[in-house]
Amino acid sequence: MTLSIQRVPGSFAAEVFGVDLRRTLGVDEIARIEAALDRHAVLVFRDQRISDEQQIKFTLRFGAIENAAGGNVTKPYQRRLDMRINDVSNLDEHNAPLARDDRRRMFNLGNRLWHSDSSYRVVPARYSLLSARELPDAGGNTEFADM
């Protein structure tokens, strides 16, 4: 596969083709992806069936990962995922839907509002790498702004 990057018409984003995020990417591939991030701000990698560990490994190629514990109401024993992954889900630690009045559910509802990931931190996040495991048939879209 040969990595290629194509701008998404009518947006500032681009789509990346010819890359399998399950494997360790070479230095040149990472450099091209990073240059594309600098140019387009948002990159889309479609149909990547990656595990949490594969996502962590890919993310580490761009620098240290921010710990997901900051500003979260989920207790350590309630976590479903590694601390290097922010779990924005409606499921509890047993993979059952959160109760309507569960604080974790209420906290996650804030993600529906306009926000900029980690922009409030002394050293804001350089990138946010999102990966959906299960998507609804309609809705659930994520919007981006190039600030």
Short mmCIF file of C-alpha atoms in Angstrom, two decimals:
data_model
loop_
_atom_site.label_atom_id
_atom_site.label_comp_id
_atom_site.label_asym_id
_atom_site.label_seq_id
_atom_site.Cartn_x
_atom_site.Cartn_y
_atom_site.Cartn_z
CA MET A 1 0.00 0.00 0.00
CA THR A 2 1.14 3.50 -0.79
CA LEU A 3 0.08 6.26 1.57
CA SER A 4 -1.85 9.04 -0.15
CA ILE A 5 -3.67 12.07 1.22
CA GLN A 6 -6.62 13.74 -0.49
CA ARG A 7 -8.39 16.89 0.62
CA VAL A 8 -12.08 16.39 1.46
CA PRO A 9 -13.96 18.67 -0.98
CA GLY A 10 -15.59 21.69 0.67
CA SER A 11 -13.64 21.36 3.93
CA PHE A 12 -10.22 21.84 5.44
CA ALA A 13 -9.94 18.12 6.30
CA ALA A 14 -8.21 15.39 4.30
CA GLU A 15 -8.60 11.64 3.99
CA VAL A 16 -5.67 9.25 4.29
CA PHE A 17 -5.55 6.17 2.06
CA GLY A 18 -3.14 3.27 1.74
CA VAL A 19 -2.26 2.89 5.40
CA ASP A 20 -3.07 0.12 7.88
CA LEU A 21 -2.99 1.49 11.44
CA ARG A 22 -2.72 -2.05 12.84
CA ARG A 23 0.92 -2.17 11.79
CA THR A 24 3.86 -0.05 12.93
CA LEU A 25 4.25 2.79 10.45
CA GLY A 26 7.63 3.87 9.19
CA VAL A 27 9.29 7.18 10.02
CA ASP A 28 8.52 8.54 6.53
CA GLU A 29 4.83 7.61 6.83
CA ILE A 30 4.55 9.31 10.23
CA ALA A 31 6.30 12.41 8.84
CA ARG A 32 3.82 12.57 5.94
CA ILE A 33 0.86 12.17 8.30
CA GLU A 34 2.22 14.87 10.61
CA ALA A 35 2.77 17.23 7.66
CA ALA A 36 -0.80 16.54 6.53
CA LEU A 37 -2.09 17.32 10.04
CA ASP A 38 -0.22 20.64 9.93
CA ARG A 39 -1.79 21.44 6.56
CA HIS A 40 -5.34 20.10 6.99
CA ALA A 41 -5.91 20.05 10.80
CA VAL A 42 -8.22 17.00 10.52
CA LEU A 43 -7.35 13.66 8.93
CA VAL A 44 -9.82 10.83 8.34
CA PHE A 45 -8.64 7.20 8.35
CA ARG A 46 -11.70 5.20 7.25
CA ASP A 47 -12.42 1.56 8.04
CA GLN A 48 -9.53 1.06 10.46
CA ARG A 49 -10.45 -1.83 12.78
CA ILE A 50 -7.84 -1.17 15.46
CA SER A 51 -7.59 -2.33 19.05
CA ASP A 52 -7.03 0.04 21.95
CA GLU A 53 -3.38 -1.05 22.09
CA GLN A 54 -2.94 -0.36 18.38
CA GLN A 55 -4.44 3.10 18.81
CA ILE A 56 -2.12 3.81 21.74
CA LYS A 57 0.89 2.61 19.76
CA PHE A 58 -0.06 4.83 16.79
CA THR A 59 -0.75 7.83 19.03
CA LEU A 60 2.62 7.52 20.79
CA ARG A 61 4.33 8.15 17.43
CA PHE A 62 3.18 11.79 17.77
CA GLY A 63 4.30 12.33 21.38
CA ALA A 64 3.28 11.64 24.95
CA ILE A 65 -0.34 10.77 25.66
CA GLU A 66 -2.35 12.89 28.08
CA ASN A 67 -3.71 10.81 30.97
CA ALA A 68 -7.51 10.51 30.78
CA ALA A 69 -8.01 10.96 34.55
CA GLY A 70 -8.04 14.76 34.56
CA GLY A 71 -11.47 16.32 35.02
CA ASN A 72 -13.31 13.01 34.84
CA VAL A 73 -15.87 11.67 37.32
CA THR A 74 -15.08 8.01 36.59
CA LYS A 75 -13.40 6.25 39.50
CA PRO A 76 -10.38 4.01 38.70
CA TYR A 77 -12.34 0.83 39.47
CA GLN A 78 -15.10 1.95 37.07
CA ARG A 79 -12.82 2.37 34.05
CA ARG A 80 -13.32 0.15 31.03
CA LEU A 81 -10.25 1.31 29.14
CA ASP A 82 -6.56 2.07 29.60
CA MET A 83 -5.85 5.44 31.28
CA ARG A 84 -4.34 6.64 28.00
CA ILE A 85 -7.75 6.47 26.34
CA ASN A 86 -10.59 8.82 27.23
CA ASP A 87 -13.72 6.67 27.27
CA VAL A 88 -16.62 8.75 25.94
CA SER A 89 -19.30 6.11 26.22
CA ASN A 90 -22.72 5.41 27.66
CA LEU A 91 -21.52 2.07 29.05
CA ASP A 92 -20.37 1.20 32.57
CA GLU A 93 -17.48 -1.05 33.60
CA HIS A 94 -19.66 -4.14 32.90
CA ASN A 95 -20.57 -2.85 29.41
CA ALA A 96 -24.14 -2.15 30.52
CA PRO A 97 -25.81 1.19 29.68
CA LEU A 98 -25.28 3.84 32.36
CA ALA A 99 -28.33 4.72 34.44
CA ARG A 100 -30.09 7.93 33.45
CA ASP A 101 -28.95 9.68 36.67
CA ASP A 102 -25.38 8.27 36.69
CA ARG A 103 -22.78 11.05 37.12
CA ARG A 104 -20.63 9.55 34.38
CA ARG A 105 -23.52 9.76 31.92
CA MET A 106 -24.23 13.35 32.95
CA PHE A 107 -20.54 14.25 32.58
CA ASN A 108 -20.40 12.70 29.11
CA LEU A 109 -23.44 14.68 27.98
CA GLY A 110 -21.12 17.70 28.04
CA ASN A 111 -19.32 16.21 25.05
CA ARG A 112 -22.41 17.01 22.98
CA LEU A 113 -21.71 20.70 23.53
CA TRP A 114 -19.16 22.70 21.58
CA HIS A 115 -15.74 22.28 23.16
CA SER A 116 -12.06 22.18 22.28
CA ASP A 117 -10.23 19.15 23.70
CA SER A 118 -7.77 20.07 26.47
CA SER A 119 -7.49 23.71 25.39
CA TYR A 120 -7.84 24.75 29.05
CA ARG A 121 -4.62 23.00 30.11
CA VAL A 122 -1.34 24.85 30.67
CA VAL A 123 0.08 22.76 27.82
CA PRO A 124 -2.89 22.01 25.55
CA ALA A 125 -3.08 18.77 23.60
CA ARG A 126 -1.38 18.88 20.23
CA TYR A 127 -3.79 16.40 18.63
CA SER A 128 -6.96 14.50 19.48
CA LEU A 129 -7.13 11.02 17.96
CA LEU A 130 -10.70 9.75 17.90
CA SER A 131 -11.75 6.18 17.24
CA ALA A 132 -15.35 4.98 17.20
CA ARG A 133 -16.08 1.40 18.22
CA GLU A 134 -19.82 1.48 17.64
CA LEU A 135 -21.79 4.11 15.76
CA PRO A 136 -25.51 4.88 15.71
CA ASP A 137 -27.39 4.54 12.40
CA ALA A 138 -27.99 8.30 12.45
CA GLY A 139 -26.47 11.23 14.33
CA GLY A 140 -23.44 11.04 16.57
CA ASN A 141 -21.41 13.29 14.29
CA THR A 142 -18.29 15.07 15.45
CA GLU A 143 -17.72 18.59 14.16
CA PHE A 144 -14.33 20.26 13.81
CA ALA A 145 -13.14 23.86 13.62
CA ASP A 146 -9.71 24.97 12.42
CA MET A 147 -8.79 27.54 15.04
#
